[in-house]
Amino acid sequence: MGVLGIKLFTILRNLGEDKYLKYLMLVPAVSILAFVTIYPFIYSIYLSLYKVTIQNYFNPPFYGLGNYIEELTSLHFWNSIKVTLTYTALSVLIEFIAGLILAIIFYEKIGELDSWWKKILVTVLLAPMMLAPAIVGVIYRMMLNELIGIIPAYLKSIGIYIPLLTDPTLALLTLVLIDAWQWSPFMFLVIFSGLHSLPSEPVQAAMVDGASKLQIYKYIVLPLLSPIIAVAIIFRALDAVKAFDTIFLITAGGPGTATETISMYIYHRVFTQGDFGAGAAITIITLLLLTLICKFLLKFLYKVS
Amino acid sequence: MRNGKKIGDIVSYLVLALAVVIALFPLLYLLSMSFKPRGLITTKPTLWLFKPSLEHYHKVIVEGFFLKYLFNSIIVATSSTIITLIVSLPAAFSIARFRVGGENISFWILSIKMLPPMVFLVPIYVIFQHLRLLDRLVGLIIVYVAFNSPLAVWLLRSFIEELPKEVEEQAMVDGCTRLSAFSRVVIPLLIPGILVTIALTFISSWNEFLMALILTLEKARTITVAASEYITGYGILWGDIAAAGVIAIIPNIILAVTLQRYLVRGLTLGIIKG
Amino acid sequence: MLAVIVSSLLIISATVAKQSVEVVIFIREGPETDMVKAAAEYWNKHYAAKEGIVVKYAVFGRPGYFEKITTTLLARSPDYDIMWVLCNEIGRFAAAGVLEPLDKYVSSKELYPYGLKAFFPASLDSCRYKGKLYALPSVISTFHLYYRKDLINKLLTDKAWKAKFSEIASKIKADLGKMLEEVPEEVKPGIRWLIEHIKTEPVSPDKWTWSDFLVTAAFFTKSHNPGSPTEYGTTIMGKRGECPPKEWYMFLWSFGGDFFKHGTYIPTLNSSAAKQALTFWASLLRRWHVVPPDVDTYEYPEVLEALRSGKVAFSLQWDAAYPDLTSKEKSPLVWDKIAITYVPIGPNGRHHFIHTWTFVLNAASLKKEAAFKVLAWLTSSKEGGIFAAKYCGPIPRSDIMLSEEILKMRPDWKLMANEIAKYGHAEAVMPEWPKIHDIICIHLVNALAGVEDPVKACNAMNSEIYALLKSAGYYG
């Protein structure tokens, strides 16, 4: 008994030492992450092998790869992949261009953030990305409502009577533009900061050589910035794939399934139709697809920079 | 040459002005709708100047349970931020100084950021059901800590790496253990970084919608979900939604304005160091 | 010492005596909440002390309501005792074992003095699964054809309007003729029927066929008739969720279609009748534009708003909208101009969709007997009937809905009783129904959006339902 006590005491006292400490410090973070991510992930795999619906929720039959086969042969599933990729590609593209233009203009015309009005200007421009995407969804749903919304009112006053959320293509485009409204400031911020952190020699040298502003930007600045831009694009693309809040609140996947992204599709499958097993299978398939795309993207961007 | 530059200037300032208008317009619209009397909302959509009415705020705060949901959001965001910090600081220190796990841990942490939360929500929903954690604030807090930690660890690691090792080593020479060196020397130096992390984590928890939607019913409802619930059997109460929306974004605005400097640094640090 | 014992005993008995049980109702925002709110207040005032039961309620918004019910029941949460559930959902929740069977409670004269006989059979059947009773009907719903009697009266009498009506009738007839050339063989009989029934004179709505419905809708649509007092003739419900299929089934049945081949579970939604019905319904938007262009976002609240704001001249809409539309303070523009009648007639007559909202008893409830008492009172007592009548819809019991007192409160229910008795038609009762409903809904909404053509949509929905039922073991 006494021996155990002494052993425990020595261990506790030694815990302060490096070789135990470094692992101990990780324990809280890792355990929460494991509980909330690894364990659910494994559970997902388990769920996906069973036909779990509401009616047999407490006693689901084994289904093997049935869920996977059903999903991979389902047009709805592939539609959601298509919608997600289109949404992501268009949003990121628009955000990159808008952010680039704003950052360059800001850098050239405003320069350093030394005065109070410049700081306010930046804060205002960054405001959209500070808001909860859900609230952004609520705001735009109000603005786009045919009966009371201000956007259709303005459009009608100049003779345009197309409801933006009823045509399948327009609806997706509208959602892309809303995403761009919210996240272009992010691109702007990254590029703007990047411009500040650039080394000045190459630019000076080019100016001495007589290059025009446009040439400097095109051949020197952008290539130097490309690693930062690449990371920003990946961050934004990963976030765009996850997009749910605004889509759920504005179109809920409609009209038809024109704006049903992967997240929306999973929501409908699991929470509306009650197919938990299928939902789990979809998440595993999505995970595999995303990992593949990510690896591919990283290799591609690595080559480019 | 001179004229070209002037035109360039004018165009640039025009673009900036346009950007400001585009950025602010929806917010101003939200504000205006929240004060617009119900009758005017349906009949005059483009009217901006009118006699403001407090009916929607009254409905939302006094008749609705909005204060309860606001309270829920505050508790969840604050608790999850504090716990995230407690959990992430040591982890970040360990990764930065001891190189434990190194790249593997970083990649794992990044991969969590990569996946749509839906991927985890389906099994978490089922697990929480069995554990009776659904519709409990505790459940939400746990989930938020887990999903905010990756970014927090990432950020804090960058900040710690910026600190010169000499300061700690000096403290240890003076007789501190590694642990007390950490708490007495490193943490005070990290305050800017900690503030950035707090700001970003709080905003991320406050803004969160999907997990709150699925993992809560009514008792643990947060305001982002509550704001969207004003879609009733009588038609959508636009004024009330607007009032709820305004209340919901107040912390965001406050944080954005006061911690603007830190936020800018934090957001860019993640990218540039990454 | 004695004093301590005595006082503690007194305290204990006091707390025990004071304890009353709390029964919580899970309810959806809308007229149903008004009903529950008023009923709860009444109960708490008059019965709480006697029965020792206090009634509370928790309100949940329309979007995502079904998902919340699922979450609560599957989580076996004891926080809610009675829940407002649509009859469609009873099958799958009963199969999961999360609903308390009510047979033993209703057979007790003490707990349930009201008797089951007075319930309309269709409603009560939709509360059963595999012979056991899992819910009691609360409110039965159907659609009415709501119309602006001031506008229709003018149409029936004014010479200029009648002339314009003839002109539009000929235009539509011509367009239908063109349509006849374009549609596939299967759909032609439906179009031919519509052509045959076009009249050049306006007719009173209670005699309408779908042709009259169409022509009158065109008359009241500004793009067809610039002199129209309303922007659009009518609306349909196109928002993915509860409503589009339930509205469409009335078209389906009146064109002669049905869900399954009689006596089997083999789906027949790819029948020509179904295709005709879907073509007609979708063409209201896509071809003739007699409904607002954003009907893909419409369900109950939006149709209500369209009628209330005078945007449309008539529409199919749930019966629950009647008190709202005839209330001076809620609908100041139209309250005294709204009338209701039967749904229009198709090749196979007229059919009224009916479904029943019910109250179920949560199997995880910790106060089942108390909860049942409240459930019984809400659904079967005279008082419960009055609250339902005042705020929501009729309780499907002949001793309530057809009682003099109630009919005096709601004279519109005379029509409704006829609609249910003569033309009522309900969905099938099976656990897979919600999934079937969603499959049908997706394709209806796709057809409305122009993403799928109606024939393909019907074929697709039919094969998906067949596959679903096959994998669920229905075909042996």
mmCIF file of C-alpha atoms in Angstrom, chain A residues 16-18 21-26 28-30 32-41 43-44 47 57-58 101-102 105-106 109-110 113 117-135 138-143 145 147-151 153-154 181 186 189-190 193-194 197 227-229 231-232 235 238-239 241-242 244-245 248-249 262-264 266-267 270-271 276 279-280 283-284 286-287 290-291 294-295 298, chain B residues 5 8-9 11-13 15-16 19-20 22-27 29-30 33 41-42 45-46 48 83 87-88 90-91 93-95 98 100 105 108-110 112-131 133 142-143 145-147 149-151 153-154 177-179 182 203 206-210 213-214 223-224 227-228 231 236 238 241-242 244-245 248-249 252-253 256-257 260 263-264 267-268 270-272 274:
data_model
loop_
_atom_site.group_PDB
_atom_site.id
_atom_site.type_symbol
_atom_site.label_atom_id
_atom_site.label_comp_id
_atom_site.label_asym_id
_atom_site.label_seq_id
_atom_site.Cartn_x
_atom_site.Cartn_y
_atom_site.Cartn_z
ATOM 1 C CA GLY A 16 5.986 18.238 -14.497
ATOM 2 C CA GLU A 17 8.913 16.924 -16.464
ATOM 3 C CA ASP A 18 9.249 17.339 -20.121
ATOM 4 C CA LEU A 21 4.366 16.996 -19.929
ATOM 5 C CA LYS A 22 4.428 17.151 -23.653
ATOM 6 C CA TYR A 23 1.925 14.340 -23.982
ATOM 7 C CA LEU A 24 -0.150 15.479 -21.049
ATOM 8 C CA MET A 25 -0.651 18.881 -22.566
ATOM 9 C CA LEU A 26 -2.168 17.293 -25.595
ATOM 10 C CA PRO A 28 -7.487 17.426 -23.279
ATOM 11 C CA ALA A 29 -7.555 18.585 -26.886
ATOM 12 C CA VAL A 30 -7.024 15.165 -28.343
ATOM 13 C CA ILE A 32 -12.349 15.989 -27.026
ATOM 14 C CA LEU A 33 -11.479 15.804 -30.675
ATOM 15 C CA ALA A 34 -11.416 12.039 -30.562
ATOM 16 C CA PHE A 35 -14.790 11.876 -28.848
ATOM 17 C CA VAL A 36 -16.431 14.294 -31.250
ATOM 18 C CA THR A 37 -14.718 13.410 -34.492
ATOM 19 C CA ILE A 38 -12.965 10.053 -34.530
ATOM 20 C CA TYR A 39 -15.589 8.160 -32.572
ATOM 21 C CA PRO A 40 -18.483 9.556 -34.661
ATOM 22 C CA PHE A 41 -16.530 8.807 -37.789
ATOM 23 C CA TYR A 43 -19.726 5.087 -35.800
ATOM 24 C CA SER A 44 -20.630 6.485 -39.217
ATOM 25 C CA LEU A 47 -24.196 2.999 -39.333
ATOM 26 C CA TYR A 57 -34.352 2.672 -35.641
ATOM 27 C CA PHE A 58 -33.821 0.567 -32.565
ATOM 28 C CA ILE A 101 -9.395 44.043 -57.495
ATOM 29 C CA LEU A 102 -10.357 45.540 -54.139
ATOM 30 C CA ILE A 105 -7.118 49.379 -55.455
ATOM 31 C CA PHE A 106 -6.892 49.651 -51.693
ATOM 32 C CA LYS A 109 -4.831 54.299 -53.420
ATOM 33 C CA ILE A 110 -5.110 53.953 -49.655
ATOM 34 C CA LEU A 113 -4.001 51.881 -42.383
ATOM 35 C CA TRP A 117 -11.111 56.827 -41.458
ATOM 36 C CA LYS A 118 -8.994 54.244 -43.229
ATOM 37 C CA LYS A 119 -9.539 51.839 -40.360
ATOM 38 C CA ILE A 120 -13.263 52.455 -40.501
ATOM 39 C CA LEU A 121 -13.226 51.847 -44.222
ATOM 40 C CA VAL A 122 -11.548 48.486 -43.745
ATOM 41 C CA THR A 123 -13.934 47.549 -40.951
ATOM 42 C CA VAL A 124 -16.906 48.359 -43.148
ATOM 43 C CA LEU A 125 -15.542 46.337 -46.029
ATOM 44 C CA LEU A 126 -14.907 43.413 -43.713
ATOM 45 C CA ALA A 127 -18.342 43.581 -42.116
ATOM 46 C CA PRO A 128 -20.067 40.984 -44.339
ATOM 47 C CA MET A 129 -17.785 38.185 -43.273
ATOM 48 C CA MET A 130 -18.300 38.925 -39.598
ATOM 49 C CA LEU A 131 -21.984 38.116 -39.754
ATOM 50 C CA ALA A 132 -23.460 34.733 -39.029
ATOM 51 C CA PRO A 133 -24.140 33.024 -42.357
ATOM 52 C CA ALA A 134 -27.541 32.136 -40.961
ATOM 53 C CA ILE A 135 -28.403 35.796 -40.438
ATOM 54 C CA VAL A 138 -32.375 35.557 -43.280
ATOM 55 C CA ILE A 139 -31.494 39.012 -44.632
ATOM 56 C CA TYR A 140 -31.277 37.892 -48.241
ATOM 57 C CA ARG A 141 -34.411 35.822 -47.948
ATOM 58 C CA MET A 142 -36.169 39.028 -46.941
ATOM 59 C CA MET A 143 -34.550 41.062 -49.685
ATOM 60 C CA ASN A 145 -38.990 37.817 -51.399
ATOM 61 C CA LEU A 147 -43.953 40.215 -52.262
ATOM 62 C CA ILE A 148 -42.082 42.469 -49.864
ATOM 63 C CA GLY A 149 -38.442 42.250 -50.874
ATOM 64 C CA ILE A 150 -36.516 45.244 -52.035
ATOM 65 C CA ILE A 151 -34.525 43.554 -54.785
ATOM 66 C CA ALA A 153 -39.097 45.788 -56.209
ATOM 67 C CA TYR A 154 -36.074 47.532 -57.711
ATOM 68 C CA TRP A 181 -20.974 39.063 -50.992
ATOM 69 C CA PHE A 186 -11.874 37.448 -46.859
ATOM 70 C CA LEU A 189 -8.033 40.784 -46.561
ATOM 71 C CA VAL A 190 -5.615 38.022 -47.419
ATOM 72 C CA SER A 193 -2.051 41.666 -46.126
ATOM 73 C CA GLY A 194 0.016 39.712 -48.562
ATOM 74 C CA SER A 197 4.332 41.596 -46.611
ATOM 75 C CA PRO A 227 1.472 30.660 -52.304
ATOM 76 C CA ILE A 228 -0.658 32.877 -50.090
ATOM 77 C CA ILE A 229 -3.401 33.128 -52.689
ATOM 78 C CA VAL A 231 -3.844 28.721 -49.460
ATOM 79 C CA ALA A 232 -6.623 31.296 -49.327
ATOM 80 C CA PHE A 235 -9.510 27.589 -47.403
ATOM 81 C CA LEU A 238 -13.248 23.976 -48.403
ATOM 82 C CA ASP A 239 -15.640 26.339 -46.687
ATOM 83 C CA VAL A 241 -18.202 22.934 -50.033
ATOM 84 C CA LYS A 242 -19.527 22.951 -46.494
ATOM 85 C CA PHE A 244 -25.371 25.040 -45.564
ATOM 86 C CA ASP A 245 -26.832 27.876 -43.551
ATOM 87 C CA PHE A 248 -31.061 26.102 -46.176
ATOM 88 C CA LEU A 249 -32.708 29.371 -45.273
ATOM 89 C CA ILE A 262 -24.168 17.770 -50.570
ATOM 90 C CA SER A 263 -24.961 19.171 -47.135
ATOM 91 C CA MET A 264 -28.560 19.923 -48.131
ATOM 92 C CA ILE A 266 -27.667 14.753 -46.525
ATOM 93 C CA TYR A 267 -30.073 16.848 -44.454
ATOM 94 C CA VAL A 270 -31.454 11.873 -42.970
ATOM 95 C CA PHE A 271 -33.749 14.334 -41.295
ATOM 96 C CA PHE A 276 -29.903 7.389 -41.255
ATOM 97 C CA GLY A 279 -26.971 9.411 -44.710
ATOM 98 C CA ALA A 280 -23.961 7.788 -43.070
ATOM 99 C CA THR A 283 -20.929 11.089 -45.611
ATOM 100 C CA ILE A 284 -18.286 8.381 -46.044
ATOM 101 C CA THR A 286 -18.204 12.438 -49.556
ATOM 102 C CA LEU A 287 -15.198 12.140 -47.287
ATOM 103 C CA LEU A 290 -13.095 15.292 -50.834
ATOM 104 C CA THR A 291 -9.819 13.710 -49.752
ATOM 105 C CA CYS A 294 -7.848 17.807 -51.913
ATOM 106 C CA LYS A 295 -4.806 15.685 -52.666
ATOM 107 C CA LEU A 298 -2.597 20.315 -53.438
ATOM 108 C CA LYS B 5 -3.855 58.732 -63.730
ATOM 109 C CA GLY B 8 -7.655 55.747 -62.827
ATOM 110 C CA ASP B 9 -8.067 57.494 -59.492
ATOM 111 C CA VAL B 11 -12.510 54.807 -61.188
ATOM 112 C CA SER B 12 -10.702 53.392 -58.170
ATOM 113 C CA TYR B 13 -12.558 55.555 -55.718
ATOM 114 C CA VAL B 15 -15.157 51.080 -57.127
ATOM 115 C CA LEU B 16 -14.341 51.495 -53.454
ATOM 116 C CA ALA B 19 -17.919 48.178 -52.518
ATOM 117 C CA VAL B 20 -18.861 50.060 -49.374
ATOM 118 C CA ILE B 22 -22.721 46.796 -51.463
ATOM 119 C CA ALA B 23 -21.222 45.769 -48.145
ATOM 120 C CA LEU B 24 -23.490 47.965 -46.070
ATOM 121 C CA PHE B 25 -26.750 47.812 -47.982
ATOM 122 C CA PRO B 26 -28.078 44.521 -46.602
ATOM 123 C CA LEU B 27 -27.212 45.576 -43.060
ATOM 124 C CA TYR B 29 -31.932 47.099 -44.937
ATOM 125 C CA LEU B 30 -32.100 44.744 -41.956
ATOM 126 C CA MET B 33 -36.986 46.480 -41.695
ATOM 127 C CA ILE B 41 -43.690 46.191 -44.934
ATOM 128 C CA THR B 42 -46.210 44.533 -47.218
ATOM 129 C CA PRO B 45 -41.192 47.575 -50.022
ATOM 130 C CA THR B 46 -38.927 50.353 -51.233
ATOM 131 C CA TRP B 48 -36.768 53.976 -46.565
ATOM 132 C CA ILE B 83 -12.889 25.750 -22.662
ATOM 133 C CA VAL B 87 -7.750 22.903 -24.115
ATOM 134 C CA SER B 88 -5.900 24.447 -27.042
ATOM 135 C CA PRO B 90 -1.372 23.445 -23.846
ATOM 136 C CA ALA B 91 -1.858 21.495 -27.041
ATOM 137 C CA PHE B 93 2.477 24.691 -26.774
ATOM 138 C CA SER B 94 3.188 21.001 -26.952
ATOM 139 C CA ILE B 95 3.128 20.937 -30.720
ATOM 140 C CA PHE B 98 8.076 19.672 -28.382
ATOM 141 C CA VAL B 100 4.915 16.085 -30.765
ATOM 142 C CA ILE B 105 -1.456 16.274 -35.940
ATOM 143 C CA TRP B 108 -5.573 15.749 -38.789
ATOM 144 C CA ILE B 109 -6.583 19.118 -37.438
ATOM 145 C CA LEU B 110 -6.828 20.553 -40.925
ATOM 146 C CA ILE B 112 -11.498 18.327 -39.489
ATOM 147 C CA LYS B 113 -11.836 21.811 -40.871
ATOM 148 C CA MET B 114 -12.125 20.307 -44.306
ATOM 149 C CA LEU B 115 -15.191 18.137 -43.891
ATOM 150 C CA PRO B 116 -18.776 19.313 -44.024
ATOM 151 C CA PRO B 117 -20.089 19.263 -40.451
ATOM 152 C CA MET B 118 -22.942 17.137 -41.766
ATOM 153 C CA VAL B 119 -20.428 14.336 -41.975
ATOM 154 C CA PHE B 120 -20.079 14.302 -38.219
ATOM 155 C CA LEU B 121 -23.546 15.457 -37.335
ATOM 156 C CA VAL B 122 -25.355 12.318 -38.378
ATOM 157 C CA PRO B 123 -23.419 10.022 -36.009
ATOM 158 C CA ILE B 124 -23.132 12.722 -33.341
ATOM 159 C CA TYR B 125 -26.919 13.125 -33.453
ATOM 160 C CA VAL B 126 -27.359 9.389 -32.945
ATOM 161 C CA ILE B 127 -24.699 9.210 -30.223
ATOM 162 C CA PHE B 128 -26.063 12.223 -28.381
ATOM 163 C CA GLN B 129 -29.508 10.657 -28.500
ATOM 164 C CA HIS B 130 -28.234 7.631 -26.653
ATOM 165 C CA LEU B 131 -26.335 9.826 -24.214
ATOM 166 C CA LEU B 133 -27.196 15.109 -24.703
ATOM 167 C CA ILE B 142 -18.803 20.026 -26.294
ATOM 168 C CA VAL B 143 -19.368 20.030 -30.028
ATOM 169 C CA VAL B 145 -15.110 23.097 -28.426
ATOM 170 C CA ALA B 146 -14.254 20.166 -30.650
ATOM 171 C CA PHE B 147 -14.849 22.030 -33.867
ATOM 172 C CA SER B 149 -10.065 23.656 -31.325
ATOM 173 C CA PRO B 150 -8.351 22.915 -34.644
ATOM 174 C CA LEU B 151 -8.305 26.558 -35.637
ATOM 175 C CA VAL B 153 -4.485 25.208 -31.910
ATOM 176 C CA TRP B 154 -3.305 26.235 -35.368
ATOM 177 C CA THR B 177 9.895 24.174 -14.086
ATOM 178 C CA ARG B 178 8.749 23.929 -17.657
ATOM 179 C CA LEU B 179 5.180 24.196 -16.504
ATOM 180 C CA PHE B 182 4.819 28.269 -19.450
ATOM 181 C CA ILE B 203 -17.554 34.626 -33.328
ATOM 182 C CA TRP B 206 -21.949 32.638 -31.933
ATOM 183 C CA ASN B 207 -22.533 32.360 -35.659
ATOM 184 C CA GLU B 208 -22.949 28.617 -35.726
ATOM 185 C CA PHE B 209 -26.257 27.451 -37.104
ATOM 186 C CA LEU B 210 -26.312 23.910 -38.421
ATOM 187 C CA LEU B 213 -30.390 23.511 -35.560
ATOM 188 C CA ILE B 214 -30.024 19.774 -35.460
ATOM 189 C CA ILE B 223 -30.421 32.950 -31.358
ATOM 190 C CA THR B 224 -29.167 32.137 -34.817
ATOM 191 C CA ALA B 227 -34.064 34.206 -35.682
ATOM 192 C CA SER B 228 -34.942 31.792 -38.447
ATOM 193 C CA ILE B 231 -41.758 31.602 -40.096
ATOM 194 C CA ILE B 236 -43.564 35.115 -42.330
ATOM 195 C CA TRP B 238 -40.621 39.792 -41.565
ATOM 196 C CA ILE B 241 -37.236 38.296 -38.109
ATOM 197 C CA ALA B 242 -35.483 41.578 -38.798
ATOM 198 C CA ALA B 244 -34.299 39.174 -34.137
ATOM 199 C CA GLY B 245 -31.576 39.424 -36.748
ATOM 200 C CA ALA B 248 -28.314 38.519 -33.160
ATOM 201 C CA ILE B 249 -25.611 40.500 -34.916
ATOM 202 C CA ASN B 252 -20.514 40.499 -34.062
ATOM 203 C CA ILE B 253 -20.518 44.232 -34.719
ATOM 204 C CA ALA B 256 -15.574 43.549 -35.159
ATOM 205 C CA VAL B 257 -15.224 47.170 -34.167
ATOM 206 C CA GLN B 260 -10.668 44.830 -35.528
ATOM 207 C CA LEU B 263 -9.062 40.040 -36.082
ATOM 208 C CA VAL B 264 -7.180 41.273 -39.092
ATOM 209 C CA LEU B 267 -7.213 35.898 -40.001
ATOM 210 C CA THR B 268 -4.165 36.674 -42.060
ATOM 211 C CA GLY B 270 -3.412 31.634 -40.328
ATOM 212 C CA ILE B 271 -2.987 31.988 -44.053
ATOM 213 C CA ILE B 272 0.447 33.502 -44.260
ATOM 214 C CA GLY B 274 0.192 28.216 -43.104
#
